[in-house]
Amino acid sequence: MAKSHIQFVCQQCGAIYKNWTGRCTACGAWSSLIQQFDESSRDEKSAVSRGQASGRSLEYVSIKKLEASDDRERLKTGFPDLDTVLGGGILLGSVSVLAGQPGIGKSTLLMQICAEVANTHSVLYVSGEESAGQIKLRAIRLGAESENLKFASSTSANDIAKTIEGGEFDLVIVDSIQTLTLAEIASAPGGVSQVTNCGNLIIRAAKISGTAVIIVGHVTKEGTMAGPKVLEHLVDVVLTFEGDRYGGFKIVRAVKNRFGSTSEAAIFEMNHSGLSEVENPSAALLSERQNTDGSIILATLEGTRPILVEIQALVTPTNFGYPKRTASGFDINRLNLLIAVVERRTKLKLNDKDVFINVVGGIKLQDSAADLAICLAIASAVAGRKLSEDFVVFGEVGLGGEIRSAFRPDQRISEAKKLGFAHAIAPATVKDEFVIPVRDLRSTLIDYVNE
Ligand code: TYD
Ligand code: MG
């Protein structure tokens, strides 16, 4: 039978199919398959058998004799916390992706980094999204006009890679990968083959010349990189930029870092002259607090840094149909689970009540120790009774209603002390005078919300 030269490639995950289907069975995405020419069908002999014949034996060295590459220079971004996230600054020769929703401030942040690095190094900002005029306006606003900071407008991956390879620049920004095209590929920009191949070309150029490259990537509503996930596997560092587009805090995290840890975070605020790091996030988050019922202060961690955030719960009778549960800044499935635990393990009845949870300040909680604070906020809202002003709360809640230990309790406690709190309601495993130990949800609610 004649071999088909056509294949269908999922634009989300890169899975390959012979026939078109509505849904990719590998990643579950709908209508993500695009028809492409199958490169491997060009030759009679398969690529694998040709590859087998052409290989040579590797030359290997003892790992003791290898030179560590971490002694390469790191460029400081001008944001100390962001340097920590990066593992000490931007490593020369590394390729990073900065992923975030449109309008979150990616271009702003990178322009500010460029301005800082341009004080000592040569920097190129390539934009395929905005015109020179727009970039100039932003540079004026951010005070980023420097002789060492060059600008080019291009969407050609070939040209950009060639320029990087020239080695003239120490840092190159590519804004954004979704606008780039490689001339040799026919498909539209933003698709899986364009993004992967453009990414590959740029990475190769960066490695040859030892240039640090930061690539901007857009994310979809669901929070994954638009187009392929493949790019994340290719690069050295993947940074995510999250938070409220309008006000609130914006947080940069490393979800992948070949040169540093992934447990750090940098917290930013957008104002009229660009982004600035928030010095004392806890104080800023608590400054507008009014101690009402349903309001609890959670001692949580953002990366390895402790912060205190206010959790608000509102509980109202359900007027029609099923009770409604809504959460902003907290996982809705986790909320449903906690509500089930509260119903089963305590005397609180929530099956005829709507529950709304809000985490103040645009913070998205990823900390399992938020459970206890959520439960207490709900109970306090139901009872219409506020907790004492001087408590912070942390601890995970198990399905049995037991309170479980949390990571880094000491840091949470010291942050609470610093901000003038008197006690922490926390798991009994934490041995500290500051802590009021609790063991199970039921007695905690009885003792502190008086249900
Ligand atoms: P931008 O960096 O263009 O976002 P992205 O590149 O992620 O799409 O800008 C985000 C928003 O920030 C934009 O709507 C305007 C606003 N902004 C400020 O509030 N202050 C500033 O100094 C700048 C440059 C932008
Ligand atoms: Mg932008």
Tab-separated table of N, CA and C and ligand atoms in Angstrom, residues 103 106-108 125 129-130 138 175 216 218, ligand 2:
chain	number	residue	atom	x	y	z
A	103	GLY	N	-1.287	41.309	28.746
A	103	GLY	CA	-1.584	42.459	29.595
A	103	GLY	C	-1.109	42.347	31.021
A	106	LYS	N	4.432	41.464	30.904
A	106	LYS	CA	5.655	40.775	30.460
A	106	LYS	C	6.601	41.739	29.749
A	107	SER	N	6.052	42.480	28.796
A	107	SER	CA	6.901	43.398	28.031
A	107	SER	C	7.466	44.476	28.947
A	108	THR	N	6.644	44.926	29.885
A	108	THR	CA	7.096	45.949	30.833
A	108	THR	C	8.261	45.427	31.670
A	125	TYR	N	16.382	44.203	22.108
A	125	TYR	CA	14.971	43.876	22.327
A	125	TYR	C	14.318	43.715	20.965
A	129	GLU	N	5.508	42.154	18.084
A	129	GLU	CA	4.141	42.475	18.497
A	129	GLU	C	3.840	43.949	18.402
A	130	GLU	N	4.812	44.757	18.808
A	130	GLU	CA	4.535	46.184	18.889
A	130	GLU	C	5.436	46.948	17.931
A	138	ARG	N	6.917	53.197	25.725
A	138	ARG	CA	7.097	52.432	26.958
A	138	ARG	C	8.477	52.708	27.554
A	175	ASP	N	10.093	38.979	21.807
A	175	ASP	CA	8.706	39.227	22.237
A	175	ASP	C	7.806	39.160	21.009
A	216	VAL	N	9.340	35.550	25.191
A	216	VAL	CA	8.010	35.755	25.762
A	216	VAL	C	7.054	34.725	25.183
A	218	HIS	N	2.831	33.547	25.320
A	218	HIS	CA	1.490	33.841	25.840
A	218	HIS	C	0.889	32.585	26.418
B	2	MG	MG	3.704	42.398	25.425
